[in-house]
Short mmCIF file of C-alpha atoms in Angstrom, two decimals:
data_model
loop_
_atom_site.label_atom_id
_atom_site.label_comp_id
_atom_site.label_asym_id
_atom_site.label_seq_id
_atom_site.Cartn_x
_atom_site.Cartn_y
_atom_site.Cartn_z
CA UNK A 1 -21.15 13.66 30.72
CA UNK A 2 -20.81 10.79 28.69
CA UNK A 3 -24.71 10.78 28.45
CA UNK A 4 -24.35 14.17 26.96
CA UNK A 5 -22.07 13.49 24.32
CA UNK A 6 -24.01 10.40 23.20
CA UNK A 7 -27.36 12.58 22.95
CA UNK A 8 -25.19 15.47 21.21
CA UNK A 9 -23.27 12.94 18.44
CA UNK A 10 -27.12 11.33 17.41
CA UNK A 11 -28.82 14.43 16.52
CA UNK A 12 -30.68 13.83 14.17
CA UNK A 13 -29.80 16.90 12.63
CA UNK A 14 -26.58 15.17 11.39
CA UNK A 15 -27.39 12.13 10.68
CA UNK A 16 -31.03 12.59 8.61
CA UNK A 17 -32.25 15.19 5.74
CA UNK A 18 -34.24 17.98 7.39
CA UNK A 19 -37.83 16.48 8.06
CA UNK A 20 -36.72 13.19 9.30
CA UNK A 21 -36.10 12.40 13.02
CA UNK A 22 -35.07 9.01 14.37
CA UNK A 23 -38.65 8.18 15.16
CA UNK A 24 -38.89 8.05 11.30
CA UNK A 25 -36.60 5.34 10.87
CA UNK A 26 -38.29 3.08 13.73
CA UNK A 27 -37.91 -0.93 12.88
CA UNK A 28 -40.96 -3.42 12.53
CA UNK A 29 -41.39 -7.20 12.39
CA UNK A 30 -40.81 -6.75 8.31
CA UNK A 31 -38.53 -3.62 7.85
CA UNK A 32 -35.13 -3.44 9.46
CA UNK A 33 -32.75 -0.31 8.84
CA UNK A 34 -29.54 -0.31 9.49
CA UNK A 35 -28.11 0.00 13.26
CA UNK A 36 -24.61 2.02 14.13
CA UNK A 37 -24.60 -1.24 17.09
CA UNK A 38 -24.17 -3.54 14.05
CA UNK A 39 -20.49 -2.33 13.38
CA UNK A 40 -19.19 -3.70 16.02
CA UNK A 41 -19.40 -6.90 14.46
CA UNK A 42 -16.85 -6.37 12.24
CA UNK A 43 -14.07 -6.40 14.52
CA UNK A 44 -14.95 -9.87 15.61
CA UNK A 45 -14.95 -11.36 12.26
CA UNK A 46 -11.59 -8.18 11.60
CA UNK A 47 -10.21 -10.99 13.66
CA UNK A 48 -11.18 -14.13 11.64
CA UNK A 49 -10.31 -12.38 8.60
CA UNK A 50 -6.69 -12.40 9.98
CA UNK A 51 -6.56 -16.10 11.58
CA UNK A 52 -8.06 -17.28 8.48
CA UNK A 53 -5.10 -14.86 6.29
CA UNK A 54 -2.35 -16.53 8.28
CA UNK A 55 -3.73 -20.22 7.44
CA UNK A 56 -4.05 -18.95 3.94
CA UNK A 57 -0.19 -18.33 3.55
CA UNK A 58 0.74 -20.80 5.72
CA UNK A 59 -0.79 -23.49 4.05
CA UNK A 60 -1.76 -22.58 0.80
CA UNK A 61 0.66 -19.18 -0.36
CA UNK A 62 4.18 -20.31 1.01
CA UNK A 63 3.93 -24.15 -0.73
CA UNK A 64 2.34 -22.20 -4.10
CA UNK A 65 5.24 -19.93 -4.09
CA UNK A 66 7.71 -23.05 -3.96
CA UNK A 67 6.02 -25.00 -6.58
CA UNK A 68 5.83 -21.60 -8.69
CA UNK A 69 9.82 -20.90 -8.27
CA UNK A 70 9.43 -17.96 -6.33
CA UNK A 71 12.79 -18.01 -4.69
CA UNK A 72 14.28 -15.70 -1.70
CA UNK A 73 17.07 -13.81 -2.18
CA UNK A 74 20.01 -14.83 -0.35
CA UNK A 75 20.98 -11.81 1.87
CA UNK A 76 24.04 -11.55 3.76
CA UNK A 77 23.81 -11.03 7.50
CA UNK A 78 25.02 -8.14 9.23
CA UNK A 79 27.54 -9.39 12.30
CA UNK A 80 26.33 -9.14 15.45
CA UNK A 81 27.59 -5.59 16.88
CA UNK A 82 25.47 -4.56 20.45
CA UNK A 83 27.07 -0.83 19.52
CA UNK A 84 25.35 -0.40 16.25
CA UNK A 85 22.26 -2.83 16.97
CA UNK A 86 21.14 -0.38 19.99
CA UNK A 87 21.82 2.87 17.80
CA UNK A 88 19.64 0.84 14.92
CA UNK A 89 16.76 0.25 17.04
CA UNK A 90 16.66 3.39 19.56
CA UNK A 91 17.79 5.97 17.06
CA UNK A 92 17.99 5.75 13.55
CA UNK A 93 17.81 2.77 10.67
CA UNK A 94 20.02 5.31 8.27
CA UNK A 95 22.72 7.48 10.39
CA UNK A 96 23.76 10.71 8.61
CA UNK A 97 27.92 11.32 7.93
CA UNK A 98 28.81 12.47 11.33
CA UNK A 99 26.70 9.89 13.40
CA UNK A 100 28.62 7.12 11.31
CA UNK A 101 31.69 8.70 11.98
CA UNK A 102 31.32 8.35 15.68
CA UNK A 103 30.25 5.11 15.54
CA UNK A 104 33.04 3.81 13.36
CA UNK A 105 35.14 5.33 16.29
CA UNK A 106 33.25 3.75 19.13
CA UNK A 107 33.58 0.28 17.37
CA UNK A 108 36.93 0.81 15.92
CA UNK A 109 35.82 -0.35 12.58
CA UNK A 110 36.23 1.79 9.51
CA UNK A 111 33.47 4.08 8.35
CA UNK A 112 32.64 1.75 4.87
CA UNK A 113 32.35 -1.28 7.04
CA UNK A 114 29.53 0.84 9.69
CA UNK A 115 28.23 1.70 6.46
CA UNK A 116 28.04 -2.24 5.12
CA UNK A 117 26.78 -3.00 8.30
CA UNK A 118 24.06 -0.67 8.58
CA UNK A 119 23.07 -1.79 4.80
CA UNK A 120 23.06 -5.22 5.33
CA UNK A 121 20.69 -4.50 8.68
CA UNK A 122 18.07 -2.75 6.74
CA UNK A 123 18.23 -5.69 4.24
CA UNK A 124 17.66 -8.09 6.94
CA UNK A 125 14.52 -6.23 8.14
CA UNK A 126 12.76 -6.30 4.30
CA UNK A 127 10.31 -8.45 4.01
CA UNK A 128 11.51 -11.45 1.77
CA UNK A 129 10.12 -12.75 -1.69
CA UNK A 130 8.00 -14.90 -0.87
CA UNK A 131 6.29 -12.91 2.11
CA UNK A 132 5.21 -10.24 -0.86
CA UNK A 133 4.10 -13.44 -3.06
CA UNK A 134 1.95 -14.93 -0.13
CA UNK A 135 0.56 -11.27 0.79
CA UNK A 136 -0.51 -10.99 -3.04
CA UNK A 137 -2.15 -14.00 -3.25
CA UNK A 138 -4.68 -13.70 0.01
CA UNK A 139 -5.82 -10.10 -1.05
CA UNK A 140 -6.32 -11.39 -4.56
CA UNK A 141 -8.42 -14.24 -3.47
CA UNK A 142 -10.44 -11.77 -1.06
CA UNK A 143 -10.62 -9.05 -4.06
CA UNK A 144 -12.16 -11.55 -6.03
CA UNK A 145 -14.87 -13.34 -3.93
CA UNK A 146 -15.33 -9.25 -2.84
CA UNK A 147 -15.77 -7.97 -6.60
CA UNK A 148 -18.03 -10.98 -7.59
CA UNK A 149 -20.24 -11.51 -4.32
CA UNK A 150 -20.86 -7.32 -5.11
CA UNK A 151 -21.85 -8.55 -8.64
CA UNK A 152 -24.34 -10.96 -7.22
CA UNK A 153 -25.33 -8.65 -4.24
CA UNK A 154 -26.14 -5.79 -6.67
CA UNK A 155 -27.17 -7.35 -10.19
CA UNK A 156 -30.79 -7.41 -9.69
CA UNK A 157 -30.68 -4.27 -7.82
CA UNK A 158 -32.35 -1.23 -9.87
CA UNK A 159 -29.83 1.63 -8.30
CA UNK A 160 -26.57 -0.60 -10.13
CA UNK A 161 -28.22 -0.02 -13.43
CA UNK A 162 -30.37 3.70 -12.75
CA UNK A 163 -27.97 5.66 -10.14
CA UNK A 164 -30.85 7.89 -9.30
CA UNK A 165 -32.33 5.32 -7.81
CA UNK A 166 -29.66 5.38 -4.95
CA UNK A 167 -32.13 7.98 -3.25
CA UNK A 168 -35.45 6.94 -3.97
CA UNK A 169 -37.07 6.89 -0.47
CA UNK A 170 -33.85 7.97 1.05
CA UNK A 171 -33.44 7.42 4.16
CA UNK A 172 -36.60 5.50 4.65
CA UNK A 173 -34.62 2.32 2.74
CA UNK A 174 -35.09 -1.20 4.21
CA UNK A 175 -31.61 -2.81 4.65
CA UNK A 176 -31.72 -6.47 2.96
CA UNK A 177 -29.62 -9.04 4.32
CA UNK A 178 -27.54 -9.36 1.27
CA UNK A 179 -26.77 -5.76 1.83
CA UNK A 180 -25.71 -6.15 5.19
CA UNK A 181 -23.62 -9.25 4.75
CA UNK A 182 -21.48 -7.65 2.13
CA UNK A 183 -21.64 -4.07 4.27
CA UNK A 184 -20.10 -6.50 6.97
CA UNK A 185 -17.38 -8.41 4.89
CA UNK A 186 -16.22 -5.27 3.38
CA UNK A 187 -15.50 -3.34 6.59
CA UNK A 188 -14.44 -6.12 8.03
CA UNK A 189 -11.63 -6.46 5.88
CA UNK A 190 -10.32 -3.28 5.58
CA UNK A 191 -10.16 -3.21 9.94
CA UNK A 192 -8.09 -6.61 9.24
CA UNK A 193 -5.50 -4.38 7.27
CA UNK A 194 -5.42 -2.07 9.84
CA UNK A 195 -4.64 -4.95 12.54
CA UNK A 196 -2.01 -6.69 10.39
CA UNK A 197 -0.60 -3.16 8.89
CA UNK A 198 2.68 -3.10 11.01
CA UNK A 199 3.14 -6.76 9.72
CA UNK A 200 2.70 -5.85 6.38
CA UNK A 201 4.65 -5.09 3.32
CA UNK A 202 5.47 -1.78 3.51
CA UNK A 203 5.58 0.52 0.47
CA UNK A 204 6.41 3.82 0.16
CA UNK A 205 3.01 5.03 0.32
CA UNK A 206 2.70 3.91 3.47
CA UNK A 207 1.39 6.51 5.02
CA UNK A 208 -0.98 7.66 1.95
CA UNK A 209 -2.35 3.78 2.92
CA UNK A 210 -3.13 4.68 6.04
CA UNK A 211 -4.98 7.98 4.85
CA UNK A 212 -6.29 5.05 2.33
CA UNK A 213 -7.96 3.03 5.10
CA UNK A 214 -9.01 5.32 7.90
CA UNK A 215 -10.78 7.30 5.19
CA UNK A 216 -12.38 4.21 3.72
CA UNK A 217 -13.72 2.87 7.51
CA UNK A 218 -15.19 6.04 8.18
CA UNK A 219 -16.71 6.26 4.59
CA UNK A 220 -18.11 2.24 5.35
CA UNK A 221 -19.23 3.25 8.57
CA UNK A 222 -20.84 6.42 8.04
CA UNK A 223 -22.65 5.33 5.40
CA UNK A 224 -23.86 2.23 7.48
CA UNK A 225 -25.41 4.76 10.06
CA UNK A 226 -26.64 7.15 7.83
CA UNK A 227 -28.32 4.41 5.26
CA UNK A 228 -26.25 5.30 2.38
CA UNK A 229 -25.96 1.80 1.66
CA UNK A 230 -26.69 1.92 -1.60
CA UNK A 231 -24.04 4.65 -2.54
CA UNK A 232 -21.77 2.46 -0.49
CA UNK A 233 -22.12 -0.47 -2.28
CA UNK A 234 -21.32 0.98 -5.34
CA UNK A 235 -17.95 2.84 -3.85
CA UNK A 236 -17.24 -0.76 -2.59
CA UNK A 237 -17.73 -2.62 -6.13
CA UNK A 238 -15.93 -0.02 -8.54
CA UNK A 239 -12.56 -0.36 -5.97
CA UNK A 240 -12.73 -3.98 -6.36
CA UNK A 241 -12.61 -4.45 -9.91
CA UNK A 242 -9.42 -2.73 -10.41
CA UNK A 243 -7.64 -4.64 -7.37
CA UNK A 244 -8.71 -8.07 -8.82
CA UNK A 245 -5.75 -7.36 -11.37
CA UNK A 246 -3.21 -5.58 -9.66
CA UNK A 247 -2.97 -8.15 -7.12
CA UNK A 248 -1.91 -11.34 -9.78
CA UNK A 249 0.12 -8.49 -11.41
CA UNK A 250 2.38 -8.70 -8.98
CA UNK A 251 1.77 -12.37 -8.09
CA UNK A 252 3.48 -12.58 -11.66
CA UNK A 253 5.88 -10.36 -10.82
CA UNK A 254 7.29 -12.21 -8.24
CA UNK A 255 7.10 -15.43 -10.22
CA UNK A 256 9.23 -13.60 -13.14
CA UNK A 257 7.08 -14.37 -16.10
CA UNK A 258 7.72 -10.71 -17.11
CA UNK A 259 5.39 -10.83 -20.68
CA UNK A 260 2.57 -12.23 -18.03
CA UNK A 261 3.26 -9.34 -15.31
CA UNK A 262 3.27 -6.49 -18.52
CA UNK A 263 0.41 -7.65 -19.99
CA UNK A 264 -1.86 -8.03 -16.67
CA UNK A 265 -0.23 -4.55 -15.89
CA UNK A 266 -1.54 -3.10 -19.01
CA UNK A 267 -5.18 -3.74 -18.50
CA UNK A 268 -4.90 -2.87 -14.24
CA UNK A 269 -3.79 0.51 -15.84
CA UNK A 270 -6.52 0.42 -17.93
CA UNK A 271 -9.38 -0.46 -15.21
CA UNK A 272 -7.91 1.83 -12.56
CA UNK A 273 -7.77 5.04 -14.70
CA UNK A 274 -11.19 3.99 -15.93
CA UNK A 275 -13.18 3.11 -12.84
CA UNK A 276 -11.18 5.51 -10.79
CA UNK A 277 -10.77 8.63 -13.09
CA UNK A 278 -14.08 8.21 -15.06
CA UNK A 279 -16.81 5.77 -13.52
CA UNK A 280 -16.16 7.12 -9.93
CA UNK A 281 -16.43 10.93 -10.70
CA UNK A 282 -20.06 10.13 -11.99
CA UNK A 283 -21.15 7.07 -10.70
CA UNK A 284 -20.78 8.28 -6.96
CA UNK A 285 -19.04 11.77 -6.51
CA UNK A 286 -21.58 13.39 -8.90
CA UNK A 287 -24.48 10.84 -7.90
CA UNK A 288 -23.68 11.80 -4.55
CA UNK A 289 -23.23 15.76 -4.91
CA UNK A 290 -25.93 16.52 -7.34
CA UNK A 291 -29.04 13.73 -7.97
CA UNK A 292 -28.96 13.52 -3.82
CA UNK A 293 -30.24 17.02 -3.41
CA UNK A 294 -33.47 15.76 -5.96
CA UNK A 295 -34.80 14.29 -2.72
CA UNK A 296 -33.37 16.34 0.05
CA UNK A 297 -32.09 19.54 1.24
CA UNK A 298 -28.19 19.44 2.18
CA UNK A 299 -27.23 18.61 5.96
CA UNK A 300 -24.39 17.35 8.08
CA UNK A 301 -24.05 14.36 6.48
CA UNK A 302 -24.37 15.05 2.97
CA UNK A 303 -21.07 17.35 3.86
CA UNK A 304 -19.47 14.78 5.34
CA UNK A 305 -20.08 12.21 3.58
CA UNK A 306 -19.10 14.12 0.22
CA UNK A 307 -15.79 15.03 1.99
CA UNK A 308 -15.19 11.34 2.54
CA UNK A 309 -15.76 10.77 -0.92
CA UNK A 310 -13.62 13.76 -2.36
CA UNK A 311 -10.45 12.73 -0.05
CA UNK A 312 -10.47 8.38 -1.64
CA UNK A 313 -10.24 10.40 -5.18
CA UNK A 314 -7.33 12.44 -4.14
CA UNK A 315 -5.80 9.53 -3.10
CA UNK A 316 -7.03 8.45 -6.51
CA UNK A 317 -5.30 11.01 -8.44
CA UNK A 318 -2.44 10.32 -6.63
CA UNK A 319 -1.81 6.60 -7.26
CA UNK A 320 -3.42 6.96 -10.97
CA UNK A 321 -0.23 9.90 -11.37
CA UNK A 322 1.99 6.74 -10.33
CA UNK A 323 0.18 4.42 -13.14
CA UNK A 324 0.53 6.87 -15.48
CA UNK A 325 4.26 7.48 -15.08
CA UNK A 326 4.84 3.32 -15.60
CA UNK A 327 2.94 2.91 -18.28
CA UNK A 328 4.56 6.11 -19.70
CA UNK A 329 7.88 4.51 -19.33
CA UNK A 330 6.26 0.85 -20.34
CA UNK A 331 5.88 2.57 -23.78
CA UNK A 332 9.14 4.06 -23.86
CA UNK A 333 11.22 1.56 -22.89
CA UNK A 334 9.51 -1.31 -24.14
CA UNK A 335 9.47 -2.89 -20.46
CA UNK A 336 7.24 -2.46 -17.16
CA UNK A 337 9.19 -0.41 -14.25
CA UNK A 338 8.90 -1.87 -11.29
CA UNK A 339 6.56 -0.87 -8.68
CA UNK A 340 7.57 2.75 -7.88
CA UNK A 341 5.44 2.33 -4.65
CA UNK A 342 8.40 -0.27 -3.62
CA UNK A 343 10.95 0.23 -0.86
CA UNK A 344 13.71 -1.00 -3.10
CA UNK A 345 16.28 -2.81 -1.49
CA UNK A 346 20.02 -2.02 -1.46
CA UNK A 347 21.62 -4.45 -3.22
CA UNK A 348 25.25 -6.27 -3.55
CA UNK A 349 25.68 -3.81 -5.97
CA UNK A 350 26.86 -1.21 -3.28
CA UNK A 351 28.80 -3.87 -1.76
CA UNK A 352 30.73 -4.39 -5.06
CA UNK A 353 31.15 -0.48 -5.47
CA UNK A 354 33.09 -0.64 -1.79
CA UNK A 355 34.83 -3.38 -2.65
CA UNK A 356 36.38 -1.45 -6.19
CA UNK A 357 36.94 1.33 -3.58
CA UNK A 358 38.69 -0.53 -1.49
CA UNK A 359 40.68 -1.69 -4.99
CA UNK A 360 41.44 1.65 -5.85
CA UNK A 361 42.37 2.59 -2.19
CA UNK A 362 45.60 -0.65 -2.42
CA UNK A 363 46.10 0.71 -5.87
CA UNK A 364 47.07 3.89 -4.91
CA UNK A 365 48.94 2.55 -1.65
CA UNK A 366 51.03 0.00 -3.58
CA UNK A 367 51.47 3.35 -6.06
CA UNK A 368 52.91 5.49 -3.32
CA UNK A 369 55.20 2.54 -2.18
CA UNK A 370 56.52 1.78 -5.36
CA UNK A 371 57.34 5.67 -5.45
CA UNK A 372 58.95 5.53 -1.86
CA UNK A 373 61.15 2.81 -3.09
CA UNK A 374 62.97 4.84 -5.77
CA UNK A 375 61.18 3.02 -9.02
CA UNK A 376 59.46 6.73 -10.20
CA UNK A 377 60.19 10.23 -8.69
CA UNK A 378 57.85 12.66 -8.29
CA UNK A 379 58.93 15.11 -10.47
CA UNK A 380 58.54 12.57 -13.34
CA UNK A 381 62.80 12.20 -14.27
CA UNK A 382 64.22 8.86 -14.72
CA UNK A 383 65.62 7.06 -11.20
CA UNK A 384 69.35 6.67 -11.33
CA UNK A 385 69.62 2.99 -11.90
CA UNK A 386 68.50 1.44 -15.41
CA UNK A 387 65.40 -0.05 -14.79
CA UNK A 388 62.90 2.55 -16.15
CA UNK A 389 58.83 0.47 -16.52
CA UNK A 390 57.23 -2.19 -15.24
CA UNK A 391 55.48 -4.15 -17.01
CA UNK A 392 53.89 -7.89 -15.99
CA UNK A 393 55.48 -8.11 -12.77
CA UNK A 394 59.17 -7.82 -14.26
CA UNK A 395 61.69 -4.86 -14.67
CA UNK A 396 63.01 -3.99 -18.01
CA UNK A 397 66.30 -2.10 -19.36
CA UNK A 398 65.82 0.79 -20.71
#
């Protein structure tokens, strides 16, 4: 069975143009092409990439956010409460009306204080200040030895500056050991986001991430097998240069040198509509679509592959909508938004609108006592004695 299915997944049908079998793409001493069996490295060093990400912050992010004053916001703690803490973990992290209701009864606490509660839980479970700062600062550092060993990797290499040379000799095309390193240190990080995802910040296009990620493994992966290397490479180095400023973007952002943050915001904008709206689109999809089938006749994996491409710019479209909405309100307002991709945190602000509540609420009570006690009727006539107003604390004669 299992026999089977490996023969049926390596047709060569859907893996090579018509005309090419796998005897084709047999190695020598002097030409190596690329192997799927070479993947599996990159969950190995997937592994490093995380062990050497957690000495990063440790030792490097955490004392670089002290010296920078990157401060954590003091957040009070919700008291301890097993009634609540089992409905927050088995059930829900946001009860609706009626759930808090029967809560509030179970615990004989008033609703607003289930509701405080509940509040200052979720708070407790953000991830604090300088957890975003240190996260930042290791994908920055990894964007930019990415973006630049991809400069170095592909300068001298004639498909950077003539796309059509992506499929000259395609798939007969000798992988380099350049080529392979940087395949490798690519895929290997984006399978270390995937390990550390339910550790990370999460935004809230989390799950568009996810999409993000699965989509760009397969793309590194299937490209591996199918030698589109050198299509890949060029995917790889576009979606680096934008990232190399959105990361100290919010580095800055955290450190609140706002001008700093607006400005490096400004010209991500810039890059990401650019290489992702405009450089994209003809550098790969229509590279990919159109000069490809110069060489070869369609197949399997010119669908796939062109799927693979298609669904990143979605996802491109998507995030670029976001961009254009802040910069939108950047030039409206005269400030940056924040990061609309957030999970914003609920602030003492609702606190302070319970506590006017609860203002209002002994307002009206001591209202409807001083009523009870004879000082104003209800149907608005004078009381029979002489005193009439209040005013500072003391009774005056009429």
């Amino acid at each position: 069975m299992a026999r089977s299915l490996y023969e049926w997944l390596w047709q060569h049908e859907f893996w090579l143009p018509p005309g090419i079998t796998w005897e084709d793409m047999q190695e020598s001493e002097d030409i190596h092409y690329p192997q799927p069996r070479d993947l599996l490295l990159s969950i190995p060093f997937a592994l490093i990439l995380v062990v050497i990400r957690c000495a990063f912050e440790r030792a490097i992010a955490l004392p670089l956010s002290t010296k920078l004053g990157v401060r954590d916001k003091q957040r009070p703690k919700a008291q301890p409460n097993s009634v609540l803490e089992i409905f927050y973990s088995s059930r829900r992290k946001n009860p609706e009306e009626g759930e808090l209701l029967s809560l509030a009864k179970q615990c004989d606490l008033p609703v607003r204080k289930v509701e405080k509660w509940f509040r200052r839980r979720r708070n407790m479970d953000r991830p604090s200040l300088s957890k975003k700062f240190s996260e930042a600062c290791w994908r920055f550092t990894f964007y930019i030895i990415s973006f630049f060993t991809g400069l170095a990797v592909l300068y001298d290499k004639p498909w950077f500056w003539d796309h059509r040379e992506c499929w000259t000799g395609y798939p007969q095309q000798p992988l380099q050991p350049s080529l392979f390193w940087y395949y490798m240190l690519e895929l290997s990080f984006y399978w270390s986001l995937v390990f550390t995802l339910p550790f990370d910040v999460k935004r809230k296009d989390f799950k568009e991430q996810i999409v993000h990620h699965a989509a760009t493994i397969f793309l590194i992966s299937f490209s591996y097998c199918a030698n589109y290397i050198r299509i890949g490479t060029l995917v790889m180095v576009i979606h680096d240069a934008s990232d190399c400023f959105l990361e100290p973007t919010k580095i800055f952002n955290y450190m609140k040198w706002k001008k700093t943050c607006d400005s490096l915001f400004m010209i991500f904008s810039a890059v990401f509509l650019i290489s992702r709206l405009v450089i994209y689109p003809y550098t790969v999809l229509y590279n990919t679509y159109y000069y490809s089938m110069e060489i070869f006749q369609p197949f399997f994996g010119y669908y796939f592959v062109n799927v693979l491409l298609i669904i990143l710019q979605l996802l491109h479209v998507f995030w670029s909508c976001l961009i254009i909405h802040m910069v939108y309100k950047f030039i409206l307002q005269g400030t940056m938004e924040k990061d609309m991709r957030s999970d914003t945190e609920e602030s003492d602000k609702d606190e302070e609108r319970d506590k006017i509540r609860e203002k209002e609420k002994n307002g009206i009570a001591y209202f409807s006592n001083v009523t009870s006690n004879g000082y104003i009727q209800r149907n608005g006539s004078e009381p029979l004695n002489n005193r009439a107003h209040l005013a500072n604390g003391h009774a005056k004669e009429r």
